[in-house]
C-alpha positions as YAML, in Angstrom:
chain: A
units: angstrom
residues:
- id: 1
  name: UNK
  ca: [-4.97, 18.37, -0.30]
- id: 2
  name: UNK
  ca: [-7.91, 16.31, -1.99]
- id: 3
  name: UNK
  ca: [-10.55, 14.51, -0.09]
- id: 4
  name: UNK
  ca: [-9.80, 11.04, -0.10]
- id: 5
  name: UNK
  ca: [-12.73, 8.66, 1.23]
- id: 6
  name: UNK
  ca: [-10.37, 5.69, 1.57]
- id: 7
  name: UNK
  ca: [-8.60, 7.28, 3.81]
- id: 8
  name: UNK
  ca: [-11.64, 6.92, 6.88]
- id: 9
  name: UNK
  ca: [-10.14, 2.40, 6.75]
- id: 10
  name: UNK
  ca: [-6.17, 4.13, 6.22]
- id: 11
  name: UNK
  ca: [-3.27, 5.03, 5.14]
- id: 12
  name: UNK
  ca: [-0.55, 3.10, 3.81]
- id: 13
  name: UNK
  ca: [3.36, 3.62, 4.59]
- id: 14
  name: UNK
  ca: [4.87, 1.38, 2.51]
- id: 15
  name: UNK
  ca: [8.73, 0.97, 2.93]
- id: 16
  name: UNK
  ca: [10.98, 1.19, -0.46]
- id: 17
  name: UNK
  ca: [14.39, 0.11, -0.62]
- id: 18
  name: UNK
  ca: [16.66, -0.25, -3.86]
- id: 19
  name: UNK
  ca: [13.47, -0.48, -6.12]
- id: 20
  name: UNK
  ca: [11.72, -3.39, -3.22]
- id: 21
  name: UNK
  ca: [8.84, -3.09, -0.40]
- id: 22
  name: UNK
  ca: [10.39, -4.20, 2.37]
- id: 23
  name: UNK
  ca: [7.84, -3.67, 4.35]
- id: 24
  name: UNK
  ca: [4.69, -1.53, 5.36]
- id: 25
  name: UNK
  ca: [2.78, 0.07, 7.85]
- id: 26
  name: UNK
  ca: [-1.40, 0.39, 7.96]
- id: 27
  name: UNK
  ca: [-2.01, 3.93, 10.44]
- id: 28
  name: UNK
  ca: [-5.57, 3.58, 10.34]
- id: 29
  name: UNK
  ca: [-7.73, 6.89, 11.83]
- id: 30
  name: UNK
  ca: [-8.97, 6.37, 15.51]
- id: 31
  name: UNK
  ca: [-12.36, 6.15, 15.56]
- id: 32
  name: UNK
  ca: [-14.98, 7.99, 13.25]
- id: 33
  name: UNK
  ca: [-11.69, 10.68, 12.43]
- id: 34
  name: UNK
  ca: [-9.69, 10.31, 9.33]
- id: 35
  name: UNK
  ca: [-6.88, 11.75, 10.26]
- id: 36
  name: UNK
  ca: [-4.69, 8.33, 9.99]
- id: 37
  name: UNK
  ca: [-0.91, 10.75, 10.79]
- id: 38
  name: UNK
  ca: [0.49, 8.55, 14.26]
- id: 39
  name: UNK
  ca: [1.35, 11.53, 15.55]
- id: 40
  name: UNK
  ca: [-2.47, 12.85, 15.19]
- id: 41
  name: UNK
  ca: [-3.46, 9.54, 17.03]
- id: 42
  name: UNK
  ca: [-3.91, 7.01, 14.52]
- id: 43
  name: UNK
  ca: [-3.52, 3.43, 15.73]
- id: 44
  name: UNK
  ca: [-1.05, 1.01, 13.20]
- id: 45
  name: UNK
  ca: [-2.26, -1.68, 11.89]
- id: 46
  name: UNK
  ca: [-0.34, -5.11, 10.00]
- id: 47
  name: UNK
  ca: [-0.95, -5.10, 6.64]
- id: 48
  name: UNK
  ca: [-0.26, -6.83, 3.82]
- id: 49
  name: UNK
  ca: [0.65, -5.17, 0.25]
- id: 50
  name: UNK
  ca: [-1.55, -5.41, -2.50]
- id: 51
  name: UNK
  ca: [-1.47, -6.20, -6.48]
- id: 52
  name: UNK
  ca: [-2.55, -2.60, -6.91]
- id: 53
  name: UNK
  ca: [0.59, -1.34, -4.58]
- id: 54
  name: UNK
  ca: [3.12, -4.36, -6.17]
- id: 55
  name: UNK
  ca: [2.53, -2.52, -9.40]
- id: 56
  name: UNK
  ca: [2.45, 1.23, -8.02]
- id: 57
  name: UNK
  ca: [5.64, -0.10, -6.57]
- id: 58
  name: UNK
  ca: [7.40, -1.67, -9.85]
- id: 59
  name: UNK
  ca: [6.27, 1.44, -11.74]
- id: 60
  name: UNK
  ca: [7.78, 3.70, -9.72]
- id: 61
  name: UNK
  ca: [11.32, 2.02, -8.90]
- id: 62
  name: UNK
  ca: [13.14, 2.82, -12.39]
- id: 63
  name: UNK
  ca: [12.73, 6.47, -11.30]
- id: 64
  name: UNK
  ca: [13.29, 5.83, -7.74]
- id: 65
  name: UNK
  ca: [16.58, 4.39, -8.13]
- id: 66
  name: UNK
  ca: [17.94, 6.40, -11.29]
- id: 67
  name: UNK
  ca: [17.22, 9.79, -9.06]
- id: 68
  name: UNK
  ca: [19.28, 8.76, -6.49]
- id: 69
  name: UNK
  ca: [16.15, 7.74, -4.22]
- id: 70
  name: UNK
  ca: [16.55, 4.11, -3.15]
- id: 71
  name: UNK
  ca: [15.26, 3.83, 0.08]
- id: 72
  name: UNK
  ca: [11.99, 6.14, 0.33]
- id: 73
  name: UNK
  ca: [8.70, 6.15, 2.23]
- id: 74
  name: UNK
  ca: [5.56, 5.16, 0.16]
- id: 75
  name: UNK
  ca: [1.95, 6.84, 1.53]
- id: 76
  name: UNK
  ca: [-1.09, 5.28, -0.35]
- id: 77
  name: UNK
  ca: [-4.32, 5.86, 0.10]
- id: 78
  name: UNK
  ca: [-6.99, 3.27, -1.66]
- id: 79
  name: UNK
  ca: [-5.03, 4.28, -5.04]
- id: 80
  name: UNK
  ca: [-3.35, 7.29, -4.92]
- id: 81
  name: UNK
  ca: [-0.07, 8.27, -3.98]
- id: 82
  name: UNK
  ca: [-0.45, 11.11, -1.67]
- id: 83
  name: UNK
  ca: [3.83, 10.98, -0.57]
- id: 84
  name: UNK
  ca: [6.77, 9.93, -1.69]
- id: 85
  name: UNK
  ca: [9.49, 10.68, 1.33]
- id: 86
  name: UNK
  ca: [12.66, 11.70, 0.11]
- id: 87
  name: UNK
  ca: [14.13, 12.68, 3.38]
- id: 88
  name: UNK
  ca: [12.28, 10.68, 6.09]
- id: 89
  name: UNK
  ca: [11.26, 7.88, 5.38]
- id: 90
  name: UNK
  ca: [9.72, 6.73, 9.09]
- id: 91
  name: UNK
  ca: [7.62, 3.66, 9.80]
- id: 92
  name: UNK
  ca: [10.71, 1.17, 10.89]
- id: 93
  name: UNK
  ca: [9.45, 1.03, 14.32]
- id: 94
  name: UNK
  ca: [5.64, 0.24, 13.85]
- id: 95
  name: UNK
  ca: [6.56, -1.84, 11.14]
- id: 96
  name: UNK
  ca: [9.51, -4.47, 13.12]
- id: 97
  name: UNK
  ca: [7.27, -4.52, 16.45]
- id: 98
  name: UNK
  ca: [3.94, -6.17, 14.10]
- id: 99
  name: UNK
  ca: [5.85, -8.39, 11.72]
- id: 100
  name: UNK
  ca: [8.26, -9.28, 14.89]
- id: 101
  name: UNK
  ca: [11.37, -8.07, 11.79]
- id: 102
  name: UNK
  ca: [14.81, -6.34, 12.27]
- id: 103
  name: UNK
  ca: [14.64, -3.54, 8.82]
- id: 104
  name: UNK
  ca: [17.92, -1.99, 10.09]
- id: 105
  name: UNK
  ca: [20.35, -5.40, 9.61]
- id: 106
  name: UNK
  ca: [18.40, -4.96, 5.59]
- id: 107
  name: UNK
  ca: [19.19, -1.69, 4.58]
- id: 108
  name: UNK
  ca: [22.35, -1.06, 6.83]
- id: 109
  name: UNK
  ca: [23.32, -3.88, 4.19]
- id: 110
  name: UNK
  ca: [21.93, -2.81, 0.90]
- id: 111
  name: UNK
  ca: [23.43, 0.96, 1.84]
- id: 112
  name: UNK
  ca: [27.13, -1.47, 2.40]
- id: 113
  name: UNK
  ca: [26.64, -2.85, -0.44]
- id: 114
  name: UNK
  ca: [26.06, 0.47, -2.12]
- id: 115
  name: UNK
  ca: [28.91, 2.50, -1.16]
- id: 116
  name: UNK
  ca: [31.37, -0.82, -1.44]
- id: 117
  name: UNK
  ca: [29.98, -0.57, -5.34]
- id: 118
  name: UNK
  ca: [29.97, 3.06, -6.22]
...
């Protein structure tokens, strides 16, 4: 992966359910490191979604749903998508803790409705 200087600010994990953003966490590198991964010492921080990030998700949503990708984790550094995680969209625990929410309820309800439709 090419080095993206904005990684020094952090790497954002955005959880997308049914084409809509349900939460996000900023994974900030510790000290002067550029590794933002929480397993490598990164720190989870509360974050807001930027206009650009909303635009990215809006543009991807139809593709994701069309391909059966109802729940994904998008990793964004600066203006770049660095990963679309379809097998293990982590971040729920940190997003819940930082935002005093319970995303699992929304996720389960979405898939319950989806299963009833199918």
